[in-house]
Short mmCIF file of C-alpha atoms in Angstrom, two decimals:
data_model
loop_
_atom_site.label_atom_id
_atom_site.label_comp_id
_atom_site.label_asym_id
_atom_site.label_seq_id
_atom_site.Cartn_x
_atom_site.Cartn_y
_atom_site.Cartn_z
CA ASN A 1122 3.27 20.10 1.86
CA ALA A 1123 3.60 17.49 4.57
CA GLY A 1124 2.95 13.92 3.61
CA VAL A 1125 0.53 11.53 5.21
CA MET A 1126 1.10 11.48 8.94
CA GLN A 1127 0.47 8.52 11.18
CA ASN A 1128 0.83 8.22 14.90
CA PRO A 1129 1.97 6.58 16.91
CA ARG A 1130 4.72 4.98 14.87
CA HIS A 1131 4.97 2.11 17.31
CA LEU A 1132 2.28 0.88 19.66
CA VAL A 1133 2.50 -1.91 22.21
CA ARG A 1134 -0.66 -3.30 23.75
CA ARG A 1135 -1.48 -6.26 25.94
CA ARG A 1136 -4.13 -8.72 24.92
CA GLY A 1137 -7.59 -7.34 25.63
CA GLN A 1138 -6.62 -3.67 25.45
CA GLU A 1139 -7.72 -1.19 22.82
CA ALA A 1140 -5.50 0.21 20.08
CA ARG A 1141 -6.17 3.57 18.43
CA LEU A 1142 -4.26 4.43 15.29
CA ARG A 1143 -4.40 7.91 13.81
CA CYS A 1144 -3.93 9.12 10.27
CA SER A 1145 -3.81 12.68 8.99
CA PRO A 1146 -4.08 12.75 5.19
CA MET A 1147 -2.13 15.08 2.98
CA LYS A 1148 -3.49 18.59 2.79
CA GLY A 1149 -6.41 18.76 0.40
CA HIS A 1150 -6.91 15.00 0.31
CA SER A 1151 -10.39 13.80 1.14
CA HIS A 1152 -10.01 10.04 0.57
CA VAL A 1153 -8.40 7.86 3.23
CA TYR A 1154 -7.55 4.17 3.04
CA TRP A 1155 -6.31 1.77 5.70
CA TYR A 1156 -4.21 -1.30 4.90
CA ARG A 1157 -2.65 -3.97 7.08
CA GLN A 1158 0.66 -5.70 6.42
CA LEU A 1159 1.55 -8.90 8.17
CA PRO A 1160 5.24 -9.88 8.36
CA GLU A 1161 6.72 -10.92 5.01
CA GLU A 1162 3.45 -10.21 3.20
CA GLY A 1163 1.96 -7.57 0.96
CA LEU A 1164 -0.59 -5.04 2.08
CA LYS A 1165 -4.22 -6.02 2.53
CA PHE A 1166 -6.97 -3.46 2.10
CA MET A 1167 -9.16 -2.83 5.13
CA VAL A 1168 -11.36 0.22 4.65
CA TYR A 1169 -11.89 3.27 2.44
CA LEU A 1170 -13.36 6.44 3.87
CA GLN A 1171 -14.26 9.92 2.82
CA LYS A 1172 -15.11 12.68 5.26
CA GLU A 1173 -17.83 11.34 7.60
CA ASN A 1174 -18.56 8.39 5.32
CA ILE A 1175 -17.37 4.80 5.08
CA ILE A 1176 -17.28 3.99 1.38
CA ASP A 1177 -15.91 0.43 1.37
CA GLU A 1178 -15.25 -1.67 4.46
CA SER A 1179 -15.05 -5.01 2.69
CA GLY A 1180 -11.60 -5.74 4.14
CA MET A 1181 -12.45 -5.01 7.75
CA PRO A 1182 -12.81 -7.91 10.16
CA LYS A 1183 -16.41 -8.18 11.26
CA GLU A 1184 -15.68 -7.76 14.93
CA ARG A 1185 -13.48 -5.53 17.07
CA PHE A 1186 -12.35 -3.25 14.22
CA SER A 1187 -13.86 0.12 13.38
CA ALA A 1188 -12.78 3.19 11.46
CA GLU A 1189 -13.90 6.76 11.18
CA PHE A 1190 -12.92 9.91 9.34
CA PRO A 1191 -14.69 12.81 11.06
CA LYS A 1192 -15.37 16.22 9.56
CA GLU A 1193 -12.57 17.63 11.68
CA GLY A 1194 -9.44 15.80 12.76
CA PRO A 1195 -7.62 12.68 11.71
CA SER A 1196 -8.96 9.34 10.62
CA ILE A 1197 -8.97 6.76 13.41
CA LEU A 1198 -8.64 3.01 13.14
CA ARG A 1199 -9.75 1.42 16.38
CA ILE A 1200 -9.12 -2.16 17.41
CA GLN A 1201 -10.90 -3.33 20.52
CA GLN A 1202 -9.79 -6.24 22.70
CA VAL A 1203 -6.62 -6.81 20.72
CA VAL A 1204 -5.25 -10.31 20.20
CA ARG A 1205 -1.76 -11.44 19.21
CA GLY A 1206 -2.90 -11.95 15.62
CA ASP A 1207 -3.54 -8.21 15.35
CA SER A 1208 0.21 -7.58 15.51
CA ALA A 1209 1.06 -6.02 12.16
CA ALA A 1210 1.98 -2.80 10.43
CA TYR A 1211 -1.04 -0.62 9.68
CA PHE A 1212 -0.68 1.83 6.84
CA CYS A 1213 -2.86 4.73 5.94
CA ALA A 1214 -2.99 6.25 2.47
CA SER A 1215 -4.74 9.29 1.09
CA SER A 1216 -5.70 10.59 -2.31
CA PRO A 1217 -7.11 13.88 -3.59
CA PRO A 1218 -10.76 14.38 -4.53
CA THR A 1219 -9.83 14.47 -8.22
CA GLN A 1220 -7.14 12.38 -9.91
CA SER A 1221 -7.76 10.07 -7.01
CA ASP A 1222 -6.30 6.85 -8.38
CA GLU A 1223 -2.85 7.55 -6.96
CA GLN A 1224 -2.54 6.83 -3.26
CA PHE A 1225 0.13 8.33 -1.02
CA PHE A 1226 1.13 6.26 1.99
CA GLY A 1227 2.10 7.21 5.49
CA PRO A 1228 5.01 5.65 7.40
CA GLY A 1229 2.75 3.17 9.16
CA THR A 1230 2.01 2.21 12.75
CA ARG A 1231 3.60 -0.97 13.97
CA LEU A 1232 1.31 -2.63 16.48
CA THR A 1233 2.70 -5.27 18.79
CA VAL A 1234 0.32 -7.22 20.99
CA LEU A 1235 1.94 -8.93 23.94
CA SER B 705 -4.13 -17.28 -6.01
CA GLN B 706 -4.45 -13.57 -5.55
CA GLN B 707 -4.78 -10.54 -7.73
CA GLY B 708 -1.35 -9.08 -8.28
CA GLU B 709 1.41 -11.64 -8.05
CA GLU B 710 5.00 -10.58 -8.47
CA ASP B 711 7.70 -12.64 -10.03
CA PRO B 712 10.40 -13.36 -9.02
CA GLN B 713 9.96 -13.42 -5.26
CA ALA B 714 13.58 -12.40 -4.82
CA LEU B 715 16.17 -10.93 -7.17
CA SER B 716 19.85 -10.38 -6.48
CA ILE B 717 22.00 -8.38 -8.91
CA GLN B 718 25.17 -6.33 -9.09
CA GLU B 719 25.20 -2.55 -9.16
CA GLY B 720 24.90 -1.27 -12.71
CA GLU B 721 22.81 -4.19 -13.94
CA ASN B 722 19.17 -3.91 -14.90
CA ALA B 723 16.43 -5.39 -12.74
CA THR B 724 13.14 -6.63 -14.15
CA MET B 725 10.16 -7.55 -12.04
CA ASN B 726 6.88 -8.90 -13.30
CA CYS B 727 3.34 -8.71 -12.01
CA SER B 728 0.33 -10.73 -13.10
CA TYR B 729 -3.27 -10.13 -12.18
CA LYS B 730 -6.59 -11.82 -12.80
CA THR B 731 -9.39 -9.32 -13.34
CA SER B 732 -9.83 -6.26 -15.54
CA ILE B 733 -8.28 -3.21 -13.99
CA ASN B 734 -8.44 0.55 -14.23
CA ASN B 735 -4.83 1.12 -13.22
CA LEU B 736 -1.71 -0.60 -11.95
CA GLN B 737 0.79 1.00 -9.62
CA TRP B 738 4.26 0.09 -8.44
CA TYR B 739 5.52 0.88 -4.96
CA ARG B 740 8.84 0.49 -3.18
CA GLN B 741 9.21 -0.36 0.48
CA ASN B 742 12.49 -0.24 2.32
CA SER B 743 12.81 -2.63 5.21
CA GLY B 744 10.51 -1.63 8.04
CA ARG B 745 9.43 1.58 6.36
CA GLY B 746 6.43 2.98 4.53
CA LEU B 747 5.62 2.69 0.86
CA VAL B 748 6.93 5.05 -1.77
CA HIS B 749 4.85 5.49 -4.91
CA LEU B 750 6.96 4.87 -8.00
CA ILE B 751 4.71 4.97 -11.02
CA LEU B 752 1.11 4.54 -12.12
CA ILE B 753 0.00 3.18 -15.46
CA ARG B 754 -3.61 3.23 -16.59
CA SER B 755 -5.36 0.47 -18.49
CA ASN B 756 -5.31 2.46 -21.74
CA GLU B 757 -1.55 2.94 -21.55
CA ARG B 758 1.09 0.46 -22.64
CA GLU B 759 4.33 1.95 -21.39
CA LYS B 760 5.53 4.70 -19.07
CA HIS B 761 8.92 6.01 -18.09
CA SER B 762 10.09 7.84 -15.02
CA GLY B 763 13.83 8.40 -14.66
CA ARG B 764 15.46 4.96 -14.51
CA LEU B 765 12.08 3.23 -14.30
CA ARG B 766 10.17 1.76 -17.19
CA VAL B 767 6.78 0.15 -16.73
CA THR B 768 4.86 -1.82 -19.32
CA LEU B 769 1.30 -3.05 -19.20
CA ASP B 770 -0.18 -5.80 -21.33
CA THR B 771 -3.90 -5.99 -20.60
CA SER B 772 -4.39 -8.94 -22.96
CA LYS B 773 -1.98 -11.00 -20.85
CA LYS B 774 -2.99 -9.27 -17.62
CA SER B 775 0.62 -8.57 -16.79
CA SER B 776 2.98 -5.70 -16.10
CA SER B 777 6.72 -5.38 -15.78
CA LEU B 778 8.92 -2.91 -13.93
CA LEU B 779 12.41 -2.35 -15.26
CA ILE B 780 15.01 -0.51 -13.21
CA THR B 781 18.00 0.39 -15.33
CA ALA B 782 21.55 0.90 -14.07
CA SER B 783 20.63 -0.27 -10.60
CA ARG B 784 22.23 1.17 -7.47
CA ALA B 785 22.72 -0.24 -4.00
CA ALA B 786 20.11 2.27 -2.83
CA ASP B 787 17.51 0.48 -4.99
CA THR B 788 17.63 -2.44 -2.54
CA ALA B 789 14.06 -2.78 -1.29
CA SER B 790 10.82 -4.70 -1.73
CA TYR B 791 8.78 -3.80 -4.78
CA PHE B 792 5.03 -4.25 -4.92
CA CYS B 793 2.53 -3.98 -7.71
CA ALA B 794 -0.99 -2.92 -6.83
CA THR B 795 -4.08 -2.95 -9.01
CA GLY B 796 -7.06 -0.65 -8.86
CA LEU B 797 -10.36 -1.80 -10.30
CA THR B 798 -11.69 1.75 -10.48
CA SER B 799 -10.15 5.20 -10.62
CA TYR B 800 -10.61 5.45 -6.87
CA GLY B 801 -11.02 2.91 -4.14
CA LYS B 802 -8.97 0.07 -2.82
CA LEU B 803 -5.74 -1.24 -4.23
CA THR B 804 -4.95 -4.95 -4.26
CA PHE B 805 -1.30 -5.67 -3.58
CA GLY B 806 0.86 -8.60 -4.53
CA GLN B 807 3.33 -10.31 -2.23
CA GLY B 808 6.26 -8.30 -3.55
CA THR B 809 9.69 -8.87 -5.03
CA ILE B 810 12.70 -8.45 -2.76
CA LEU B 811 15.45 -6.78 -4.77
CA THR B 812 19.02 -6.81 -3.50
CA VAL B 813 21.61 -4.76 -5.37
CA HIS B 814 25.19 -5.56 -4.40
CA PRO B 815 27.73 -2.73 -4.58
#
C-alpha cells in the first residue's frame, strides 16, 4: 500500500507565476489535509477536504490560494501570482473515512519563489 | 502563545541515554499525536494518544498525557544516533479535522 504521494517534490517559480501542488492520498483514504511549513517552524494547517468538498479552510490565505479534491484524481493546492513569502514546504496528509484521527503525511513539496 | 508548545527547543544526548520531550497545550483536545521529521524530509507518525488515555507505549517510545495539566511527554529510551530528528506534538480538537502543531524539539543523539 503506497503512502501519500506528492508531486513535484521541488518546485521553483518566479514571482507572479502559478504553482500547482498535487497530492494523492493513501488508498482508501477520503480525507485530505494541506499544511505549510516555513523554515525552522512547525506545520501550520491550511485546508481540510473530502471528495468534492472543502470542510475547513480556516488556515488558507484569503487571496491567491485555492484547493480542490475532485471525485477523480489527486488533490490540488494552487497558488496564483506567487510571492517570495510563499516559499515553504507544503505537506499533504490523508486519513481514512473511519478511525480518521490519525493523519499520514506525504514527503512534501518544497516551493522556492525566485 | 500557540497551542502545542514543545520543551525543550533542543536536546543533545549521548547514544544509550533516554530523551524526554514535553508538550503543553491550551484548549481541550480529542487527541494528541507525536511526529518525527528528519532534516528536509516528511513527517513520520510515531504515536497517538486520545484524551481518555493516560499512557501509551510503542517499542522504545512512551507517551503520557495529563489532561488536567494540558501536557504530554514523549520518552525515547535507549536512544540511537538514528533518532536524531525534530519531534513535533500535534493536537486534534476533534476525532477528525486539522491538527495544530508545536514548534518542535530538535533532538541530537551523539554516537
